[in-house]
mmCIF file with all atom_site columns, C-alpha atoms in Angstrom:
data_model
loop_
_atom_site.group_PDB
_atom_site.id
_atom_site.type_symbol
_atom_site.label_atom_id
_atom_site.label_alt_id
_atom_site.label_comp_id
_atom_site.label_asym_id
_atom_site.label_entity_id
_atom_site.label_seq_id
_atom_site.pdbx_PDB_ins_code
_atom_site.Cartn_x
_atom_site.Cartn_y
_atom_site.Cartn_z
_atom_site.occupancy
_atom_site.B_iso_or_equiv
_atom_site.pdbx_formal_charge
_atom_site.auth_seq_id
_atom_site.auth_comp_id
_atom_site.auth_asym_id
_atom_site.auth_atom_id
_atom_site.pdbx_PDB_model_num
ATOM 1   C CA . UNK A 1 1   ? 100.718 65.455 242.717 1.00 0.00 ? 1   UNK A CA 1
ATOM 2   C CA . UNK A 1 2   ? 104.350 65.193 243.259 1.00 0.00 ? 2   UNK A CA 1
ATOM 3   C CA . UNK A 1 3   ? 105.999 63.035 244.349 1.00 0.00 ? 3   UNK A CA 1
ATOM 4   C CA . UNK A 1 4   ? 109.613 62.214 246.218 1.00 0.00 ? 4   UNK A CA 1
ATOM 5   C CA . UNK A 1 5   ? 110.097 59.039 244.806 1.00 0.00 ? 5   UNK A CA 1
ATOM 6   C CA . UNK A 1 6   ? 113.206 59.115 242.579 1.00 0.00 ? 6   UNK A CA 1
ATOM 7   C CA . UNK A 1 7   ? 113.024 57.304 239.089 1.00 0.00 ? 7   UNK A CA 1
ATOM 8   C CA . UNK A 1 8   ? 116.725 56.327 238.344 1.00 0.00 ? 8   UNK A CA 1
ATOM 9   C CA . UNK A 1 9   ? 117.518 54.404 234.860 1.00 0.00 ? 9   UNK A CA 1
ATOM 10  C CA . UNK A 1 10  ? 120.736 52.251 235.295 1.00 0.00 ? 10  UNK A CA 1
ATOM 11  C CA . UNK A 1 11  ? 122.214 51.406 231.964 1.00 0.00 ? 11  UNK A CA 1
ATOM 12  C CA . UNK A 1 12  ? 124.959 48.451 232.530 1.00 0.00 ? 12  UNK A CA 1
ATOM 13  C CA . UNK A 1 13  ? 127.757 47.050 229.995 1.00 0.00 ? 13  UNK A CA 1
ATOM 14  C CA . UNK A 1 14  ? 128.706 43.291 229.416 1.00 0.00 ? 14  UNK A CA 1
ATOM 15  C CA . UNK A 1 15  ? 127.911 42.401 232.636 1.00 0.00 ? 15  UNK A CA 1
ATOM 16  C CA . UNK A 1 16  ? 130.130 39.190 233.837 1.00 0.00 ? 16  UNK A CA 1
ATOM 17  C CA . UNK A 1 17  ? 130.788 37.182 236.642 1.00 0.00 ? 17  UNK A CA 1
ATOM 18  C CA . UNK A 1 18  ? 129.108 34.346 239.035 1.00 0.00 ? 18  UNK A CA 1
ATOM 19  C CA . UNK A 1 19  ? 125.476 34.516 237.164 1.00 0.00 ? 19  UNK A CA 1
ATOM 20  C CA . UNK A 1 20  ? 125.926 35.432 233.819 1.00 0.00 ? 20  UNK A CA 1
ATOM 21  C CA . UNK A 1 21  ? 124.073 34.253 230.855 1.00 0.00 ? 21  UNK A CA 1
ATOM 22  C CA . UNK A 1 22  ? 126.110 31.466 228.766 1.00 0.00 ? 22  UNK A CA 1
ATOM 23  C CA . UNK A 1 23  ? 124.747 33.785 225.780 1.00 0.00 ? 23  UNK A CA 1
ATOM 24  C CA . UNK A 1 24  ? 126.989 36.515 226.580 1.00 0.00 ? 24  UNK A CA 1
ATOM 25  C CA . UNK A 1 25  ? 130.295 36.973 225.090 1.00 0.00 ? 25  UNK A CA 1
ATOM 26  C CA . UNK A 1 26  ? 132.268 36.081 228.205 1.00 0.00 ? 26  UNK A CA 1
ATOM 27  C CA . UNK A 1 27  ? 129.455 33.221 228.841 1.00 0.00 ? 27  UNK A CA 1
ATOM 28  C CA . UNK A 1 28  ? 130.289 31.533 225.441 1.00 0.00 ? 28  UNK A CA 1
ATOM 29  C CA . UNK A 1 29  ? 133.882 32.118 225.951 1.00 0.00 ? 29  UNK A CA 1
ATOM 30  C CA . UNK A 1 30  ? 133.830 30.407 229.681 1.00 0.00 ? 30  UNK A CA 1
ATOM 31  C CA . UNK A 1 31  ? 131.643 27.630 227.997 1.00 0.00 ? 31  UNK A CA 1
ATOM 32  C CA . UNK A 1 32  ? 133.931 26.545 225.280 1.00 0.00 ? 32  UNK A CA 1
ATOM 33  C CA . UNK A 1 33  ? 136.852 26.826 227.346 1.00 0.00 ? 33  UNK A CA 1
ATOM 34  C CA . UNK A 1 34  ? 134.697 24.046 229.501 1.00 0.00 ? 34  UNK A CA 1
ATOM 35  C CA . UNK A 1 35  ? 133.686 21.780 226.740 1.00 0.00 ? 35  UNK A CA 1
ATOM 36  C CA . UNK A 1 36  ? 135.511 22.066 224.175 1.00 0.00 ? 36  UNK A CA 1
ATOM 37  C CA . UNK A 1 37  ? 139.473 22.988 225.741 1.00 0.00 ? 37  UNK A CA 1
ATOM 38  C CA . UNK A 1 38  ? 139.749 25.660 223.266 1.00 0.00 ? 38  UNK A CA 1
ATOM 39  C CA . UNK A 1 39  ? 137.849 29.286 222.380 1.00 0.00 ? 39  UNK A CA 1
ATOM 40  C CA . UNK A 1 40  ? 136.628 30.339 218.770 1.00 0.00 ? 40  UNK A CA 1
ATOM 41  C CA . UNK A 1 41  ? 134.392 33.195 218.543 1.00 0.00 ? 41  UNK A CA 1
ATOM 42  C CA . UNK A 1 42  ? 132.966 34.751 215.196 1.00 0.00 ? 42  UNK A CA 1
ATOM 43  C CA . UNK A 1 43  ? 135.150 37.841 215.078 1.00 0.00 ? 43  UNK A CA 1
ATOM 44  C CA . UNK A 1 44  ? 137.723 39.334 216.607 1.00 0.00 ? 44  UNK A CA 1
ATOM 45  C CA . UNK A 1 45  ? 136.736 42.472 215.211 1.00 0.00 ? 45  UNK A CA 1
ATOM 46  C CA . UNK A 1 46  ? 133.751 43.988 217.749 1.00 0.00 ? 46  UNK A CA 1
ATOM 47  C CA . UNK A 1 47  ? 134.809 46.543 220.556 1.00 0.00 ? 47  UNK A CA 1
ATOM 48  C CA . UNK A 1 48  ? 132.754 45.918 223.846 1.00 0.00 ? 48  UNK A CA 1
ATOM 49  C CA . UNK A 1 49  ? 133.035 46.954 227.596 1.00 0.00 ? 49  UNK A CA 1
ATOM 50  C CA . UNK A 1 50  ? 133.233 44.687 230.484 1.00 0.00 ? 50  UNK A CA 1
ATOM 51  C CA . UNK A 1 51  ? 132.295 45.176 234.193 1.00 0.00 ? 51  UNK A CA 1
ATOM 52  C CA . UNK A 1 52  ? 132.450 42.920 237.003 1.00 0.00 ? 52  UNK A CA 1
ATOM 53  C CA . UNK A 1 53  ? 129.130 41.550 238.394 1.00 0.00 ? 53  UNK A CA 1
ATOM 54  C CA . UNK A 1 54  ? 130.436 42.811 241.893 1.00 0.00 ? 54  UNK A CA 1
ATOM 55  C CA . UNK A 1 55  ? 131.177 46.691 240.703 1.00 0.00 ? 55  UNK A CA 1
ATOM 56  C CA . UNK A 1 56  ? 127.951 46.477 239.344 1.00 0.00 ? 56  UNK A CA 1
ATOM 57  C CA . UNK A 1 57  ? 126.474 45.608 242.812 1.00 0.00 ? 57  UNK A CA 1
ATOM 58  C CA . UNK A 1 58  ? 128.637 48.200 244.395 1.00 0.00 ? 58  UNK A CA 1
ATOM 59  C CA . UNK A 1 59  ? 127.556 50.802 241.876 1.00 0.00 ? 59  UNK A CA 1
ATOM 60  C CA . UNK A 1 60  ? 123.773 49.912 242.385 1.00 0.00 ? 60  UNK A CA 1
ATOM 61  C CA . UNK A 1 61  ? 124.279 49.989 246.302 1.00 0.00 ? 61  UNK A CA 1
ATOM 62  C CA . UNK A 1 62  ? 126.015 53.491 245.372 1.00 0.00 ? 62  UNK A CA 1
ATOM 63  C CA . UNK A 1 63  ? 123.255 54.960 243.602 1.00 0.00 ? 63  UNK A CA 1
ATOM 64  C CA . UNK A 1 64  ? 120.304 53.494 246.233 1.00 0.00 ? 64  UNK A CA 1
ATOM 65  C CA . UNK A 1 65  ? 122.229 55.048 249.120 1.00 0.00 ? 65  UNK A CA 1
ATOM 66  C CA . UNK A 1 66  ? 123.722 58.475 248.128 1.00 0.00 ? 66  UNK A CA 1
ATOM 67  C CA . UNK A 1 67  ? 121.853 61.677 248.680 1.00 0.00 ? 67  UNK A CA 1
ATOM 68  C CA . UNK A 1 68  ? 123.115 63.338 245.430 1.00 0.00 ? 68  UNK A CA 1
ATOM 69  C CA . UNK A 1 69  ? 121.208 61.132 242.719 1.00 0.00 ? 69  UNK A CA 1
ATOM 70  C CA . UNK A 1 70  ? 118.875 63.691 240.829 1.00 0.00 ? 70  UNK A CA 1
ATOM 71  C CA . UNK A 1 71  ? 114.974 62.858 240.900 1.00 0.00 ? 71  UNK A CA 1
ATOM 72  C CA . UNK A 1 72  ? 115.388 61.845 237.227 1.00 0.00 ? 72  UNK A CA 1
ATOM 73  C CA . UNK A 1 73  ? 118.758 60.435 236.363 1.00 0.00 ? 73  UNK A CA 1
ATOM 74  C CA . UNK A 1 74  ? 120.444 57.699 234.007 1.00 0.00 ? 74  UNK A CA 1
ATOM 75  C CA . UNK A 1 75  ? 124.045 56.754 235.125 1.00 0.00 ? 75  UNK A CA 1
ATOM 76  C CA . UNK A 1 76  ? 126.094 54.346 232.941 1.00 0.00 ? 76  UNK A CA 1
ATOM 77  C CA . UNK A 1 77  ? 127.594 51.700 235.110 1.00 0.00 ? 77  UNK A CA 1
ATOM 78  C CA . UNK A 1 78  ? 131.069 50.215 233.383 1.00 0.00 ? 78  UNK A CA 1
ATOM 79  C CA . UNK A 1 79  ? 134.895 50.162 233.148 1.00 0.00 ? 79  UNK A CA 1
ATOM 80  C CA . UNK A 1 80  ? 134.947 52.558 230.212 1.00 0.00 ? 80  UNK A CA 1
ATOM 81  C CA . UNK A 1 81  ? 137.606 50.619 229.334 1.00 0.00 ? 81  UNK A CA 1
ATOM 82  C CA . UNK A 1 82  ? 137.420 49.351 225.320 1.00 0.00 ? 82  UNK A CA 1
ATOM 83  C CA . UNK A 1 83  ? 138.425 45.829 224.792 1.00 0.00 ? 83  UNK A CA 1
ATOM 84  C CA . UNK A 1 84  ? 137.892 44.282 221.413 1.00 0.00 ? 84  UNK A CA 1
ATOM 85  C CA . UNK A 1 85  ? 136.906 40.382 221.500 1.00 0.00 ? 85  UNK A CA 1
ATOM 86  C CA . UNK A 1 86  ? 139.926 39.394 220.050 1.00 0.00 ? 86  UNK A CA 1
ATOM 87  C CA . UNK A 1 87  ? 142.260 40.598 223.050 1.00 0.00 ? 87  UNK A CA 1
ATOM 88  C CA . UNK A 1 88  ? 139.435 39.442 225.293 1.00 0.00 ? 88  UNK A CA 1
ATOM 89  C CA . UNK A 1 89  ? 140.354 36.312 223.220 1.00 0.00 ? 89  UNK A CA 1
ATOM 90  C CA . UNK A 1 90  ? 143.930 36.349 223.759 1.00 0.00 ? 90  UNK A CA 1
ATOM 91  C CA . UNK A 1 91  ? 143.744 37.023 227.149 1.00 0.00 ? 91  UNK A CA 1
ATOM 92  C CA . UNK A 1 92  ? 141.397 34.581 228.176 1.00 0.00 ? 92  UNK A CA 1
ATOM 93  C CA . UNK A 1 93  ? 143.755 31.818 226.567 1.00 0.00 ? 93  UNK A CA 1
ATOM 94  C CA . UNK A 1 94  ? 147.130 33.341 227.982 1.00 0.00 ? 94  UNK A CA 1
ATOM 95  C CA . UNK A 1 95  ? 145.165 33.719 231.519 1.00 0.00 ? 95  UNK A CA 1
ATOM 96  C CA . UNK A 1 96  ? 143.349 29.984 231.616 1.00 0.00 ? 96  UNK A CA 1
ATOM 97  C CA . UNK A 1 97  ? 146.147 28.101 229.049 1.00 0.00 ? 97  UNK A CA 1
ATOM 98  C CA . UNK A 1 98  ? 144.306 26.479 226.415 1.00 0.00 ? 98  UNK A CA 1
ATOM 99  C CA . UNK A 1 99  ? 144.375 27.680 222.817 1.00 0.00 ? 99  UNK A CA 1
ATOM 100 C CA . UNK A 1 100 ? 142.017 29.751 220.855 1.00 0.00 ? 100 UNK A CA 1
ATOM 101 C CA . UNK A 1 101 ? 141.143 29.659 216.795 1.00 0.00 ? 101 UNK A CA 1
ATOM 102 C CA . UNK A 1 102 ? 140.742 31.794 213.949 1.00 0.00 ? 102 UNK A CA 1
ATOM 103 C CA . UNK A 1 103 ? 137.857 33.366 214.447 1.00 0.00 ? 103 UNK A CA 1
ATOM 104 C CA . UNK A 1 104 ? 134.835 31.756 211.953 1.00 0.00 ? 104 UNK A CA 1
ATOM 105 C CA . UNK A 1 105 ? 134.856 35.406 210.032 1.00 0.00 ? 105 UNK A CA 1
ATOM 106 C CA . UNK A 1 106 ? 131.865 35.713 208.256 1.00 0.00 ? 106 UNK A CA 1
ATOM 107 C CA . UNK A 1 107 ? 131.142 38.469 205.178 1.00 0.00 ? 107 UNK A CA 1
ATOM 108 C CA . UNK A 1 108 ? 131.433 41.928 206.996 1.00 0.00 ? 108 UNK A CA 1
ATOM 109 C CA . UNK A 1 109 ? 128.709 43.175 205.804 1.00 0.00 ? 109 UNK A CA 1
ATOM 110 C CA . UNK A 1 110 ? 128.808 46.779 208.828 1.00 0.00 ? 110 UNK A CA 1
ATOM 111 C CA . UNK A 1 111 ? 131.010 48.821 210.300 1.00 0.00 ? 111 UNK A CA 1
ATOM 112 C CA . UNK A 1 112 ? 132.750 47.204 213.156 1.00 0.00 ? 112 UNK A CA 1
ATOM 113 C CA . UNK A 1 113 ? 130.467 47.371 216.499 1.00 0.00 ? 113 UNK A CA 1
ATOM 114 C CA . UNK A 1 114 ? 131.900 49.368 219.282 1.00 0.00 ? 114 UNK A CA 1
ATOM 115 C CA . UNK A 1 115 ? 129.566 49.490 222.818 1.00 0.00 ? 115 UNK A CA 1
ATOM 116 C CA . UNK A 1 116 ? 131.185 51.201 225.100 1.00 0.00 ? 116 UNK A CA 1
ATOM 117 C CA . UNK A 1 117 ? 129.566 53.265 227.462 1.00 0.00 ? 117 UNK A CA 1
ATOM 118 C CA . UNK A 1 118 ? 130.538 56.841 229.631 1.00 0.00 ? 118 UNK A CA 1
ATOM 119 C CA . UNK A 1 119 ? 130.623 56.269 233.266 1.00 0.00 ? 119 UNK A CA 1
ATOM 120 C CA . UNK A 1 120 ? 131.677 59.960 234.382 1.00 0.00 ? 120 UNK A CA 1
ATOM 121 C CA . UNK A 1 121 ? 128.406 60.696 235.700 1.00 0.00 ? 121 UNK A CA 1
ATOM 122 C CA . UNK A 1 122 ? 128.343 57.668 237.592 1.00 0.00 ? 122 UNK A CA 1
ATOM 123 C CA . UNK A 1 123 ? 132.066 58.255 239.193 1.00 0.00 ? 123 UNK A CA 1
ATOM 124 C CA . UNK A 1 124 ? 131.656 61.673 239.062 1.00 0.00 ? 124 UNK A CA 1
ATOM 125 C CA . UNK A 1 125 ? 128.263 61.625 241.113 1.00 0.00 ? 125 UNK A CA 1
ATOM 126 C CA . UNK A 1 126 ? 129.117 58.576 243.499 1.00 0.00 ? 126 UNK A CA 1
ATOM 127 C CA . UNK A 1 127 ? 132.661 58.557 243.656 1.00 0.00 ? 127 UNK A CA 1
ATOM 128 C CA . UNK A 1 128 ? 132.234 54.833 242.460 1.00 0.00 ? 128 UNK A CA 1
ATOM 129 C CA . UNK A 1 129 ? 134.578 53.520 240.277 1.00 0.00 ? 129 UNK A CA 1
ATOM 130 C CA . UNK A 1 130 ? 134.996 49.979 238.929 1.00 0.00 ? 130 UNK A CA 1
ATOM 131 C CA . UNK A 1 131 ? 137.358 47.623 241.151 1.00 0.00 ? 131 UNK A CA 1
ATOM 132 C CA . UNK A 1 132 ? 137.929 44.477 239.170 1.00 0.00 ? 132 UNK A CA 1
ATOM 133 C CA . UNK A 1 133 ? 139.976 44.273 236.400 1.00 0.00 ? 133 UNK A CA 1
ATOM 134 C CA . UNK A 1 134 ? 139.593 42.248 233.115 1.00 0.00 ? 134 UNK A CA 1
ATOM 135 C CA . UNK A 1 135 ? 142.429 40.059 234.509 1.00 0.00 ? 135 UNK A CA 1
ATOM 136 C CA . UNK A 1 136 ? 141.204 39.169 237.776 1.00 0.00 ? 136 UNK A CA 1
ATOM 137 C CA . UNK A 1 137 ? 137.310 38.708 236.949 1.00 0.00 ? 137 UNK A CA 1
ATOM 138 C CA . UNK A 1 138 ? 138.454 36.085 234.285 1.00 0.00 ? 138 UNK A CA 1
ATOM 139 C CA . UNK A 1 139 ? 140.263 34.283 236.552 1.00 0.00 ? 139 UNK A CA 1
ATOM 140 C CA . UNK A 1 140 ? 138.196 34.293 239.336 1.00 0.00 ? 140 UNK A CA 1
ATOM 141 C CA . UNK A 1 141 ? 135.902 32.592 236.950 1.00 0.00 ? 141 UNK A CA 1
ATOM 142 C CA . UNK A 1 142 ? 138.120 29.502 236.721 1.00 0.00 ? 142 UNK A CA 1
ATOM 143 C CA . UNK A 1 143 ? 139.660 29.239 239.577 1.00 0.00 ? 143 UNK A CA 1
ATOM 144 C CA . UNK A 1 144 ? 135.367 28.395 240.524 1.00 0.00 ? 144 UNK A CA 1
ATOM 145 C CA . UNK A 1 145 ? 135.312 25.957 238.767 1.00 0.00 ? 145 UNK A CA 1
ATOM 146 C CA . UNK A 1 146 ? 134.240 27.915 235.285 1.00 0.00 ? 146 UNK A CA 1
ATOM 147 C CA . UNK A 1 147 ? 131.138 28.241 236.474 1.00 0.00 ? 147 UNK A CA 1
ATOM 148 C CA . UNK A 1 148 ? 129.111 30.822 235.444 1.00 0.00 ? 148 UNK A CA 1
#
């Protein structure tokens, strides 16, 4: 039989913002700033991509509500935008003003990690593009409170 009901995979980034795990890079980050008035992380090395927890909502809203979305599809949902941990680092500190450390580098063993996904289809498809920048999601986090 067919069917008309549309299976749509949704692959997200580091995903940060009100709600996010304390296991995440950003969640550690936010939770040492907390406790411990300063941020060390294990490298400053690995390249990541960070989206907004309200892009991603307006990206998912995007996707339920537009007519274009293929029957099968995958869309990438991020800013596309490579940061490595250590400027993450740096600009947590210089945004929040408390200090960060040497990061606790252990024997690099692999290549540096780089996860950055494409999200042409996505802006391409929806006209949806990410909103929030690095800058203003981290502070938004601390100006509530730090709470995650």
């Amino acid at each position: 039989r067919s069917s008309s009901c549309k299976i749509v995979v949704v692959r997200l980034s580091n995903v940060y913002g009100p709600g996010c795990s304390e296991g995440s890079v950003i969640g550690t980050i936010v939770k040492q700033a907390n406790e411990l008035g300063s941020i060390q992380v294990r490298s400053f090395r690995p390249i990541r991509d960070f989206i907004h927890v309200r892009d991603v909502a307006k990206a998912l809203l995007c996707i339920a509500s537009c007519k274009e979305v293929e029957k099968y599809s995958i869309y990438n949902i991020s800013s596309a935008y490579p940061m490595s941990i250590g400027d993450l680092v740096r600009k947590a500190s210089a945004l929040w003003s408390i200090p960060y450390k040497a990061p606790i580098e252990l024997e690099k063993k692999d290549k540096d990690s780089c996860l950055v996904l494409d999200n042409s289809k996505a802006r391409d498809t929806l006209s949806w593009l990410p909103q929030v920048p690095i800058d203003a999601g981290l502070l938004d986090i601390m100006q509530g409170g730090g709470k995650l």
